[in-house]
Structure formats: structure tokens, C-alpha cells
Amino acid sequence: MTYDFLQHYWWFIISLLGSLLVFLMFVQGANSMIFQLGKDEIERRLVINSTGRKWEFTFTTLVTFGGAFFASFPLFYSTSFGSAYWVWVAILLTFILQAVSYEYQNKAGNLLGVRTFQICLILNGILGPLLLGGAVATFFTGSNFIVEKSNLVGGFHPVISHWANASRGLDVLLNPWVVIFGIAVVFLARILGTLYINNNVHDDAIRGRVKKQLLINTVLFLLFFLPFLVKTLFGDGYAVNEAGVIALEPMKYLNNLLAMWPLLCLLLIGVVLLLFGIVKTILKPSYVHGIWSAGIGVVLVVLVLFLIAGWNGTAYYPSTADLQSSLTIQNSSSSEFTLKAMFYVSFLVPFVLAYIVYAWRKIDFGGISKKDVTSEEEAY
């Protein structure tokens, strides 16, 4: 169990958490369509209570994703979460807005009105995936930061990394490809949200609107995602040689897929599963299980995107201000002792996943219907 193996192992764990987070954003996707799927107050409450049973899973995974990055690749944490903090603060604020909106929209004494909090859920459903997608896009497009490790031991300013301007990360939103990928993630979340509502909500009127919304959001997703994918695979990537020198390499990410052909197979399988879940739901109105094949497909596709960004001698967080400041899994990881200790702790992950599956099944048993939101006092 070498240091190199541990670095690759923990990048896989980070990638898995990131892919699960994207899947769980079906909560945000469904919330962004409250008024498209629900045409009256009861129907909107059905949608909100359906996603309200799952929003904690998404938020917990987001926190775990950040915590795992902090423990395994602390230099990324200090660079992105520390220097570009306005982006991450905005992401956290949208999730706080979501939690407050769920809890208070139907509470006695709500002076703002139910619709105000429903609009806040829609804002979270759009801004959350948009900002998270934009943050992930910077793994391929690069960010404007500088790393100076010598500051840690010299002078009175022990700050290793800093943003090259005063925007604190907001400048990444000026990159059109970052915005394009962020918008693609918004529509992907809406696809997953539609499929989840179709599976979980037992209401013919709502399910009757699924086909139209699914078709619209799939077309829009492809219009934004495919150009980003083509540009990424056939454009320049950030390669790292054995000496740790970083240089631009034509078609680096496509080369990674070809060099690590099992990942290419996983990518193709993921695409097929995603399309299967979407197409079968559209063609067969009685089919309500599309969320599972599509969800697994999304996890596989996003997992592969994360892995080709960090494996095979690739800088996973490129710097546009100073190419040699770019972060790799070698120059940004924790010590070998820390990674090894966490390696044994990670054996608990299967038990955690098993508990999540158990809790999910208990919460979702029987789905949700109108009687659940009109008779239960604890309904949102």
C-alpha cells in the first residue's frame, strides 16, 4: 500500500462522493419545477413533501464531500474553499434557504406566505446545481489562483495559496464554459427530479405532466452538455510529468479515457443507462422506475469525469494564473500516515451506505399521495 496508491484511492473516494452528490440533486431539480409539475396547492405540496423526505441526504453528502476533500487533499480545500470562498458561501446559503423554506412555509404565523418559500425552493433548485456544476467545471477549465508553499515557513504571512484577484472566486462565472456546464447540471438535476417524482408521487395528474417536462429538459441538457464534453475531450488538458512539471497536452482527457479503457467502458454504460431511463419513461407512461437506471448512469458518468480529471498524471485543479501552481493528487494530498489512517476508516463506508439504503426504503415505502399531505400534521 504505497503513497501513490493511497493518493489514487482517495481521489476515487472523492469522485464517488461527487457523483453521488450530483445524483442526489434530483431534490433541487424537482424543486425547480414545483409550478410546472403542480398546478394547484395540493399538487405542489405533493412535490415538496416528496423531495422534503430526501433533502437531508443531499446536504449531508455535500458536507461529507467537503470534509473528505479537507482530510485527503487539504491544499485544494485551502485554495478553493478558502480563497474562492464566495462561490462556496453562495452554495451553502442556497442550501440554508432550502432548509428554512421546507420547515416554515406551512407553519402557523408565516407572515411571508407559502408562495414566498416555494419561490425560495425554486431558487435553490436552480442556483444550487448551477453553482456546484460551475465549481466542478473548474476542474477542467482552471481557476485564477497562485500557490506559494514557501510562505508557510517564511515571513509573517503564512498563507500558502491565494486568489490572483479580489473576486474571491466569482470570476470563474465569467468563463462561458463554466456557465455552460453549470446550466447543463441544472437541466440534469431537473431530469432526475422529474424521474423521481414520477416514481414517488402517486398522482395521475402529476405523472401525466412528466413526459413533457422530461423531454424538454433532456433536449436542453444535451444542448449544453455535449458542447462542453466535446470541448473538454478534444481541447487541451493539464498533464503532469514525473518531475511534477505541469504542461498543456492536446486532447489530454480523451487520452486519459483511451489509456484507462475500463473508465471508457463505464462512461458508455452510464450513458446507456441514463438514456434508457429517460426514453423508456417517455415512451411508456406506466413505467415509473426510470430514476434508478438513470441515477446509476449519472453516478457512473460523473465518476468517470472526476477520475479522468485527477488520474493518469493530470492536474485536477489547474491554475490559469500560474500553470505550475496547479494542483495534482501528488502535490496537494495529506501525509502518507493520514491517508493510510483514513484508508482503514473508509472501511466503514459500506455500512454507512447500507444504512442510507435502509433509511431510504423506510422513508419511501409506499410512495406519497394526497392523503399524506392533507392528513399528516408533520407534512411540509
CSV table of C-alpha atoms in Angstrom, one decimal:
chain,number,residue,atom,x,y,z
A,1,MET,CA,0.0,0.0,0.0
A,2,THR,CA,2.2,2.8,-1.4
A,3,TYR,CA,1.7,6.5,-1.0
A,4,ASP,CA,0.8,6.7,-4.7
A,5,PHE,CA,-1.9,4.1,-4.2
A,6,LEU,CA,-3.4,5.9,-1.3
A,7,GLN,CA,-3.5,9.2,-3.3
A,8,HIS,CA,-5.3,7.5,-6.2
A,9,TYR,CA,-7.6,5.7,-3.7
A,10,TRP,CA,-8.7,8.9,-2.0
A,11,TRP,CA,-9.3,10.6,-5.3
A,12,PHE,CA,-11.6,7.7,-6.2
A,13,ILE,CA,-13.5,8.3,-2.9
A,14,ILE,CA,-13.8,12.0,-3.6
A,15,SER,CA,-15.0,11.2,-7.1
A,16,LEU,CA,-17.6,8.7,-5.8
A,17,LEU,CA,-18.9,11.3,-3.3
A,18,GLY,CA,-19.1,13.9,-6.0
A,19,SER,CA,-21.0,11.6,-8.3
A,20,LEU,CA,-23.5,10.6,-5.6
A,21,LEU,CA,-24.0,14.3,-4.8
A,22,VAL,CA,-24.9,15.0,-8.4
A,23,PHE,CA,-27.4,12.2,-8.4
A,24,LEU,CA,-28.9,13.4,-5.1
A,25,MET,CA,-29.5,16.8,-6.6
A,26,PHE,CA,-32.7,15.4,-8.0
A,27,VAL,CA,-34.1,17.2,-4.9
A,28,GLN,CA,-33.1,20.5,-6.4
A,29,GLY,CA,-34.2,19.5,-9.8
A,30,ALA,CA,-37.7,18.7,-8.7
A,31,ASN,CA,-38.0,21.8,-6.5
A,32,SER,CA,-37.2,23.9,-9.5
A,33,MET,CA,-40.3,22.6,-11.2
A,34,ILE,CA,-42.8,23.0,-8.4
A,35,PHE,CA,-45.1,25.1,-10.6
A,36,GLN,CA,-44.7,23.0,-13.7
A,37,LEU,CA,-45.5,19.7,-12.0
A,38,GLY,CA,-48.0,21.0,-9.5
A,39,LYS,CA,-50.9,23.1,-10.8
A,40,ASP,CA,-52.8,23.6,-7.5
A,41,GLU,CA,-51.7,23.9,-3.9
A,42,ILE,CA,-52.2,20.2,-3.0
A,43,GLU,CA,-50.2,19.1,-6.0
A,44,ARG,CA,-47.4,21.5,-5.2
A,45,ARG,CA,-47.4,20.2,-1.6
A,46,LEU,CA,-47.1,16.6,-3.0
A,47,VAL,CA,-43.9,17.6,-4.9
A,48,ILE,CA,-42.5,19.5,-2.0
A,49,ASN,CA,-43.2,16.7,0.5
A,50,SER,CA,-41.7,14.1,-1.8
A,51,THR,CA,-38.4,16.0,-2.1
A,52,GLY,CA,-38.6,17.1,1.6
A,53,ARG,CA,-38.1,13.5,2.6
A,54,LYS,CA,-34.7,13.5,0.9
A,55,TRP,CA,-33.1,16.9,1.2
A,56,GLU,CA,-31.0,15.9,4.2
A,57,PHE,CA,-29.3,13.2,2.1
A,58,THR,CA,-28.2,15.8,-0.4
A,59,PHE,CA,-26.9,18.3,2.2
A,60,THR,CA,-25.2,15.6,4.2
A,61,THR,CA,-23.4,14.3,1.1
A,62,LEU,CA,-22.3,17.9,0.3
A,63,VAL,CA,-20.8,18.3,3.7
A,64,THR,CA,-19.1,14.9,3.6
A,65,PHE,CA,-17.7,15.7,0.1
A,66,GLY,CA,-16.2,18.9,1.6
A,67,GLY,CA,-14.9,17.1,4.7
A,68,ALA,CA,-13.3,14.3,2.6
A,69,PHE,CA,-11.5,16.9,0.5
A,70,PHE,CA,-10.3,18.7,3.6
A,71,ALA,CA,-8.9,15.5,5.1
A,72,SER,CA,-7.3,13.9,1.9
A,73,PHE,CA,-6.4,17.0,-0.2
A,74,PRO,CA,-6.1,19.9,2.2
A,75,LEU,CA,-4.3,22.2,-0.3
A,76,PHE,CA,-7.4,22.1,-2.6
A,77,TYR,CA,-9.5,22.8,0.4
A,78,SER,CA,-7.5,25.9,1.4
A,79,THR,CA,-7.2,27.1,-2.2
A,80,SER,CA,-10.8,26.6,-3.3
A,81,PHE,CA,-12.8,26.7,-0.1
A,82,GLY,CA,-10.6,29.3,1.4
A,83,SER,CA,-9.5,31.6,-1.4
A,84,ALA,CA,-12.7,31.3,-3.6
A,85,TYR,CA,-15.0,31.3,-0.6
A,86,TRP,CA,-17.7,33.5,-2.1
A,87,VAL,CA,-18.7,30.7,-4.5
A,88,TRP,CA,-19.0,28.1,-1.7
A,89,VAL,CA,-20.7,30.6,0.6
A,90,ALA,CA,-23.3,31.2,-2.1
A,91,ILE,CA,-23.8,27.4,-2.4
A,92,LEU,CA,-24.2,27.0,1.3
A,93,LEU,CA,-26.6,29.9,1.5
A,94,THR,CA,-28.9,28.3,-1.1
A,95,PHE,CA,-29.0,25.1,0.9
A,96,ILE,CA,-29.8,27.0,4.1
A,97,LEU,CA,-32.5,28.8,2.2
A,98,GLN,CA,-33.8,25.4,1.2
A,99,ALA,CA,-33.9,24.1,4.8
A,100,VAL,CA,-35.7,27.2,6.1
A,101,SER,CA,-38.2,27.1,3.2
A,102,TYR,CA,-39.2,23.4,3.9
A,103,GLU,CA,-39.7,24.0,7.6
A,104,TYR,CA,-41.5,27.3,7.7
A,105,GLN,CA,-43.7,27.5,4.6
A,106,ASN,CA,-46.8,26.0,6.3
A,107,LYS,CA,-46.0,26.9,9.9
A,108,ALA,CA,-48.5,29.0,11.9
A,109,GLY,CA,-47.6,32.7,11.8
A,110,ASN,CA,-45.8,32.6,8.5
A,111,LEU,CA,-46.0,36.3,7.5
A,112,LEU,CA,-44.3,35.9,4.2
A,113,GLY,CA,-46.8,33.4,2.7
A,114,VAL,CA,-46.4,29.9,1.4
A,115,ARG,CA,-45.6,31.0,-2.2
A,116,THR,CA,-42.6,33.0,-0.9
A,117,PHE,CA,-41.0,29.9,0.5
A,118,GLN,CA,-41.9,27.9,-2.6
A,119,ILE,CA,-40.1,30.5,-4.7
A,120,CYS,CA,-37.1,30.2,-2.4
A,121,LEU,CA,-37.1,26.4,-3.1
A,122,ILE,CA,-37.1,27.2,-6.8
A,123,LEU,CA,-34.1,29.5,-6.3
A,124,ASN,CA,-32.3,26.7,-4.5
A,125,GLY,CA,-33.3,24.3,-7.2
A,126,ILE,CA,-31.7,26.5,-9.9
A,127,LEU,CA,-28.7,28.2,-8.1
A,128,GLY,CA,-27.6,25.1,-6.2
A,129,PRO,CA,-26.9,22.9,-9.3
A,130,LEU,CA,-25.7,25.9,-11.3
A,131,LEU,CA,-23.0,26.9,-8.7
A,132,LEU,CA,-22.0,23.3,-7.9
A,133,GLY,CA,-21.8,22.5,-11.6
A,134,GLY,CA,-19.7,25.6,-12.2
A,135,ALA,CA,-17.3,24.6,-9.3
A,136,VAL,CA,-16.8,21.2,-10.9
A,137,ALA,CA,-16.3,22.7,-14.3
A,138,THR,CA,-13.2,24.5,-13.0
A,139,PHE,CA,-11.5,21.0,-12.7
A,140,PHE,CA,-11.3,21.2,-16.5
A,141,THR,CA,-11.2,24.9,-17.3
A,142,GLY,CA,-8.9,26.1,-14.5
A,143,SER,CA,-9.1,28.8,-11.8
A,144,ASN,CA,-7.3,32.0,-11.1
A,145,PHE,CA,-5.1,31.2,-8.1
A,146,ILE,CA,-1.5,31.1,-7.1
A,147,VAL,CA,0.2,28.6,-4.7
A,148,GLU,CA,3.3,29.6,-2.7
A,149,LYS,CA,4.2,26.9,-0.3
A,150,SER,CA,7.3,28.9,0.8
A,151,ASN,CA,5.0,31.3,2.6
A,152,LEU,CA,4.3,28.7,5.2
A,153,VAL,CA,7.8,28.9,6.7
A,154,GLY,CA,8.9,32.4,5.6
A,155,GLY,CA,7.9,35.8,6.8
A,156,PHE,CA,4.8,36.8,8.7
A,157,HIS,CA,2.2,35.9,6.0
A,158,PRO,CA,1.9,32.1,6.3
A,159,VAL,CA,-0.8,31.8,3.5
A,160,ILE,CA,0.0,29.0,1.1
A,161,SER,CA,-2.5,29.9,-1.7
A,162,HIS,CA,-4.5,32.9,-2.7
A,163,TRP,CA,-6.7,34.1,-5.5
A,164,ALA,CA,-4.9,36.2,-8.1
A,165,ASN,CA,-7.6,38.9,-7.9
A,166,ALA,CA,-10.1,40.3,-5.5
A,167,SER,CA,-13.2,38.5,-6.8
A,168,ARG,CA,-12.7,35.5,-4.3
A,169,GLY,CA,-13.7,33.0,-7.0
A,170,LEU,CA,-16.7,34.8,-8.5
A,171,ASP,CA,-14.6,35.5,-11.6
A,172,VAL,CA,-15.0,31.8,-12.7
A,173,LEU,CA,-18.6,32.7,-13.6
A,174,LEU,CA,-17.2,34.9,-16.3
A,175,ASN,CA,-15.9,31.9,-18.1
A,176,PRO,CA,-18.6,30.8,-20.6
A,177,TRP,CA,-17.7,27.2,-20.4
A,178,VAL,CA,-18.1,27.2,-16.6
A,179,VAL,CA,-21.6,28.7,-17.0
A,180,ILE,CA,-22.5,26.2,-19.8
A,181,PHE,CA,-21.6,23.2,-17.7
A,182,GLY,CA,-23.4,24.7,-14.7
A,183,ILE,CA,-26.6,25.1,-16.8
A,184,ALA,CA,-26.2,21.5,-18.0
A,185,VAL,CA,-26.1,20.3,-14.4
A,186,VAL,CA,-29.3,22.3,-13.7
A,187,PHE,CA,-31.1,20.5,-16.5
A,188,LEU,CA,-29.6,17.2,-15.5
A,189,ALA,CA,-31.0,17.7,-11.9
A,190,ARG,CA,-34.4,18.6,-13.5
A,191,ILE,CA,-34.3,15.3,-15.4
A,192,LEU,CA,-33.6,13.3,-12.3
A,193,GLY,CA,-36.1,15.3,-10.3
A,194,THR,CA,-38.8,14.6,-12.9
A,195,LEU,CA,-38.0,10.8,-12.8
A,196,TYR,CA,-38.0,10.8,-9.0
A,197,ILE,CA,-41.4,12.5,-8.7
A,198,ASN,CA,-42.8,10.1,-11.4
A,199,ASN,CA,-41.6,7.2,-9.2
A,200,ASN,CA,-42.5,8.5,-5.8
A,201,VAL,CA,-45.7,10.6,-6.2
A,202,HIS,CA,-48.9,8.5,-6.7
A,203,ASP,CA,-50.9,11.1,-8.6
A,204,ASP,CA,-52.1,10.6,-12.1
A,205,ALA,CA,-52.3,14.4,-12.9
A,206,ILE,CA,-48.7,15.0,-11.9
A,207,ARG,CA,-47.4,11.8,-13.7
A,208,GLY,CA,-49.3,13.0,-16.8
A,209,ARG,CA,-47.0,16.1,-16.9
A,210,VAL,CA,-43.8,14.1,-16.5
A,211,LYS,CA,-43.4,13.2,-20.2
A,212,LYS,CA,-43.4,16.8,-21.5
A,213,GLN,CA,-41.0,18.1,-18.8
A,214,LEU,CA,-38.7,15.1,-19.2
A,215,LEU,CA,-38.5,15.6,-23.0
A,216,ILE,CA,-37.9,19.4,-22.7
A,217,ASN,CA,-35.2,19.1,-20.1
A,218,THR,CA,-33.4,16.3,-21.8
A,219,VAL,CA,-33.1,18.3,-25.0
A,220,LEU,CA,-31.9,21.3,-23.1
A,221,PHE,CA,-29.4,19.2,-21.2
A,222,LEU,CA,-27.9,17.8,-24.3
A,223,LEU,CA,-27.6,21.2,-25.9
A,224,PHE,CA,-25.4,22.4,-23.1
A,225,PHE,CA,-23.6,19.3,-22.0
A,226,LEU,CA,-22.5,17.9,-25.4
A,227,PRO,CA,-20.6,21.0,-26.4
A,228,PHE,CA,-18.8,21.1,-23.1
A,229,LEU,CA,-17.9,17.4,-23.4
A,230,VAL,CA,-16.6,17.8,-26.9
A,231,LYS,CA,-14.6,20.9,-26.0
A,232,THR,CA,-13.1,19.1,-22.9
A,233,LEU,CA,-12.2,15.8,-24.7
A,234,PHE,CA,-10.7,17.4,-27.8
A,235,GLY,CA,-9.2,20.5,-26.2
A,236,ASP,CA,-6.0,21.0,-24.2
A,237,GLY,CA,-5.6,19.3,-20.8
A,238,TYR,CA,-3.2,19.7,-18.0
A,239,ALA,CA,-0.6,17.0,-17.9
A,240,VAL,CA,2.0,16.3,-15.1
A,241,ASN,CA,5.3,14.6,-15.9
A,242,GLU,CA,7.3,12.5,-13.5
A,243,ALA,CA,9.2,15.6,-12.3
A,244,GLY,CA,5.9,17.3,-11.3
A,245,VAL,CA,6.1,19.8,-14.1
A,246,ILE,CA,2.7,20.8,-15.5
A,247,ALA,CA,2.2,21.4,-19.2
A,248,LEU,CA,-0.7,21.7,-21.6
A,249,GLU,CA,-1.3,18.5,-23.6
A,250,PRO,CA,-3.7,18.3,-26.6
A,251,MET,CA,-6.7,16.0,-26.0
A,252,LYS,CA,-5.4,15.1,-22.6
A,253,TYR,CA,-8.8,14.0,-21.2
A,254,LEU,CA,-9.6,11.9,-24.3
A,255,ASN,CA,-6.1,10.3,-23.9
A,256,ASN,CA,-6.9,9.5,-20.3
A,257,LEU,CA,-10.1,7.7,-21.4
A,258,LEU,CA,-8.2,5.7,-24.0
A,259,ALA,CA,-5.3,4.9,-21.6
A,260,MET,CA,-7.7,3.9,-18.9
A,261,TRP,CA,-10.1,2.0,-21.1
A,262,PRO,CA,-12.2,0.5,-18.2
A,263,LEU,CA,-13.3,4.1,-17.5
A,264,LEU,CA,-14.4,4.5,-21.1
A,265,CYS,CA,-16.5,1.4,-20.7
A,266,LEU,CA,-18.0,2.8,-17.5
A,267,LEU,CA,-18.8,6.0,-19.3
A,268,LEU,CA,-20.6,4.3,-22.2
A,269,ILE,CA,-22.5,2.1,-19.8
A,270,GLY,CA,-23.5,5.2,-17.8
A,271,VAL,CA,-24.7,7.0,-20.9
A,272,VAL,CA,-26.8,4.0,-22.0
A,273,LEU,CA,-28.4,3.6,-18.5
A,274,LEU,CA,-29.3,7.3,-18.4
A,275,LEU,CA,-30.8,7.3,-21.9
A,276,PHE,CA,-32.7,4.0,-21.1
A,277,GLY,CA,-34.3,5.5,-18.0
A,278,ILE,CA,-35.3,8.7,-19.9
A,279,VAL,CA,-36.5,7.1,-23.2
A,280,LYS,CA,-38.5,4.3,-21.6
A,281,THR,CA,-40.3,6.7,-19.3
A,282,ILE,CA,-41.2,8.9,-22.2
A,283,LEU,CA,-42.4,6.0,-24.4
A,284,LYS,CA,-44.1,4.0,-21.7
A,285,PRO,CA,-46.3,6.2,-19.4
A,286,SER,CA,-46.8,3.4,-16.9
A,287,TYR,CA,-43.1,2.9,-16.4
A,288,VAL,CA,-42.1,4.6,-13.1
A,289,HIS,CA,-38.7,3.1,-12.4
A,290,GLY,CA,-36.6,5.3,-14.7
A,291,ILE,CA,-34.9,7.1,-11.8
A,292,TRP,CA,-32.9,4.0,-10.8
A,293,SER,CA,-31.3,3.3,-14.2
A,294,ALA,CA,-30.9,7.0,-15.0
A,295,GLY,CA,-29.5,7.6,-11.5
A,296,ILE,CA,-26.9,4.8,-11.7
A,297,GLY,CA,-26.0,6.1,-15.2
A,298,VAL,CA,-25.4,9.6,-13.8
A,299,VAL,CA,-23.3,8.3,-11.0
A,300,LEU,CA,-21.1,6.3,-13.5
A,301,VAL,CA,-20.7,9.2,-15.9
A,302,VAL,CA,-19.8,11.8,-13.2
A,303,LEU,CA,-17.5,9.3,-11.5
A,304,VAL,CA,-15.6,8.9,-14.8
A,305,LEU,CA,-15.4,12.7,-15.3
A,306,PHE,CA,-13.9,13.1,-11.9
A,307,LEU,CA,-11.4,10.3,-12.4
A,308,ILE,CA,-10.0,11.5,-15.7
A,309,ALA,CA,-9.6,14.9,-14.1
A,310,GLY,CA,-7.2,13.5,-11.5
A,311,TRP,CA,-5.7,10.2,-12.6
A,312,ASN,CA,-3.1,9.4,-15.2
A,313,GLY,CA,-0.8,12.3,-14.5
A,314,THR,CA,-3.4,15.1,-14.7
A,315,ALA,CA,-3.7,18.3,-12.7
A,316,TYR,CA,-7.2,18.1,-11.3
A,317,TYR,CA,-7.3,21.8,-10.3
A,318,PRO,CA,-5.5,23.8,-12.9
A,319,SER,CA,-4.3,27.4,-12.3
A,320,THR,CA,-4.8,29.9,-15.1
A,321,ALA,CA,-2.7,32.5,-13.2
A,322,ASP,CA,0.4,30.2,-12.8
A,323,LEU,CA,0.5,26.9,-14.5
A,324,GLN,CA,2.9,25.4,-12.0
A,325,SER,CA,0.6,26.3,-9.2
A,326,SER,CA,-1.9,23.7,-10.5
A,327,LEU,CA,-2.9,21.1,-8.0
A,328,THR,CA,-2.4,17.4,-8.5
A,329,ILE,CA,-3.2,14.4,-6.3
A,330,GLN,CA,0.5,14.2,-5.6
A,331,ASN,CA,1.3,17.8,-4.6
A,332,SER,CA,-2.0,18.6,-2.7
A,333,SER,CA,-2.6,15.5,-0.6
A,334,SER,CA,-2.2,14.8,3.1
A,335,SER,CA,0.7,12.9,4.5
A,336,GLU,CA,1.0,9.2,3.9
A,337,PHE,CA,0.2,8.5,7.6
A,338,THR,CA,-3.0,10.5,7.4
A,339,LEU,CA,-4.2,8.8,4.1
A,340,LYS,CA,-3.3,5.4,5.5
A,341,ALA,CA,-5.2,6.0,8.7
A,342,MET,CA,-8.3,7.3,6.8
A,343,PHE,CA,-8.0,4.3,4.5
A,344,TYR,CA,-8.9,2.0,7.3
A,345,VAL,CA,-11.7,4.3,8.5
A,346,SER,CA,-13.1,4.2,4.9
A,347,PHE,CA,-14.0,0.5,5.5
A,348,LEU,CA,-17.0,1.9,7.4
A,349,VAL,CA,-18.4,3.4,4.2
A,350,PRO,CA,-20.3,0.3,3.1
A,351,PHE,CA,-22.0,0.2,6.5
A,352,VAL,CA,-23.0,3.9,6.1
A,353,LEU,CA,-24.3,3.2,2.6
A,354,ALA,CA,-26.3,0.2,3.9
A,355,TYR,CA,-27.9,2.4,6.5
A,356,ILE,CA,-28.7,5.1,3.9
A,357,VAL,CA,-30.4,2.4,1.7
A,358,TYR,CA,-32.3,1.1,4.7
A,359,ALA,CA,-33.4,4.6,5.7
A,360,TRP,CA,-34.3,5.5,2.2
A,361,ARG,CA,-36.6,2.4,1.8
A,362,LYS,CA,-38.3,3.1,5.2
A,363,ILE,CA,-38.9,6.8,4.2
A,364,ASP,CA,-40.1,6.0,0.7
A,365,PHE,CA,-42.1,2.9,1.5
A,366,GLY,CA,-45.4,3.2,-0.4
A,367,GLY,CA,-44.6,6.5,-2.0
A,368,ILE,CA,-46.6,9.6,-1.3
A,369,SER,CA,-50.2,10.5,-2.1
A,370,LYS,CA,-52.6,13.4,-1.4
A,371,LYS,CA,-53.8,11.9,1.8
A,372,ASP,CA,-50.2,12.1,3.2
A,373,VAL,CA,-50.1,15.9,2.8
A,374,THR,CA,-53.6,16.6,4.0
A,375,SER,CA,-53.8,14.3,7.0
A,376,GLU,CA,-50.3,14.3,8.4
A,377,GLU,CA,-49.5,17.2,10.8
A,378,GLU,CA,-45.8,17.0,10.1
A,379,ALA,CA,-46.2,17.4,6.4
A,380,TYR,CA,-44.4,20.4,4.8
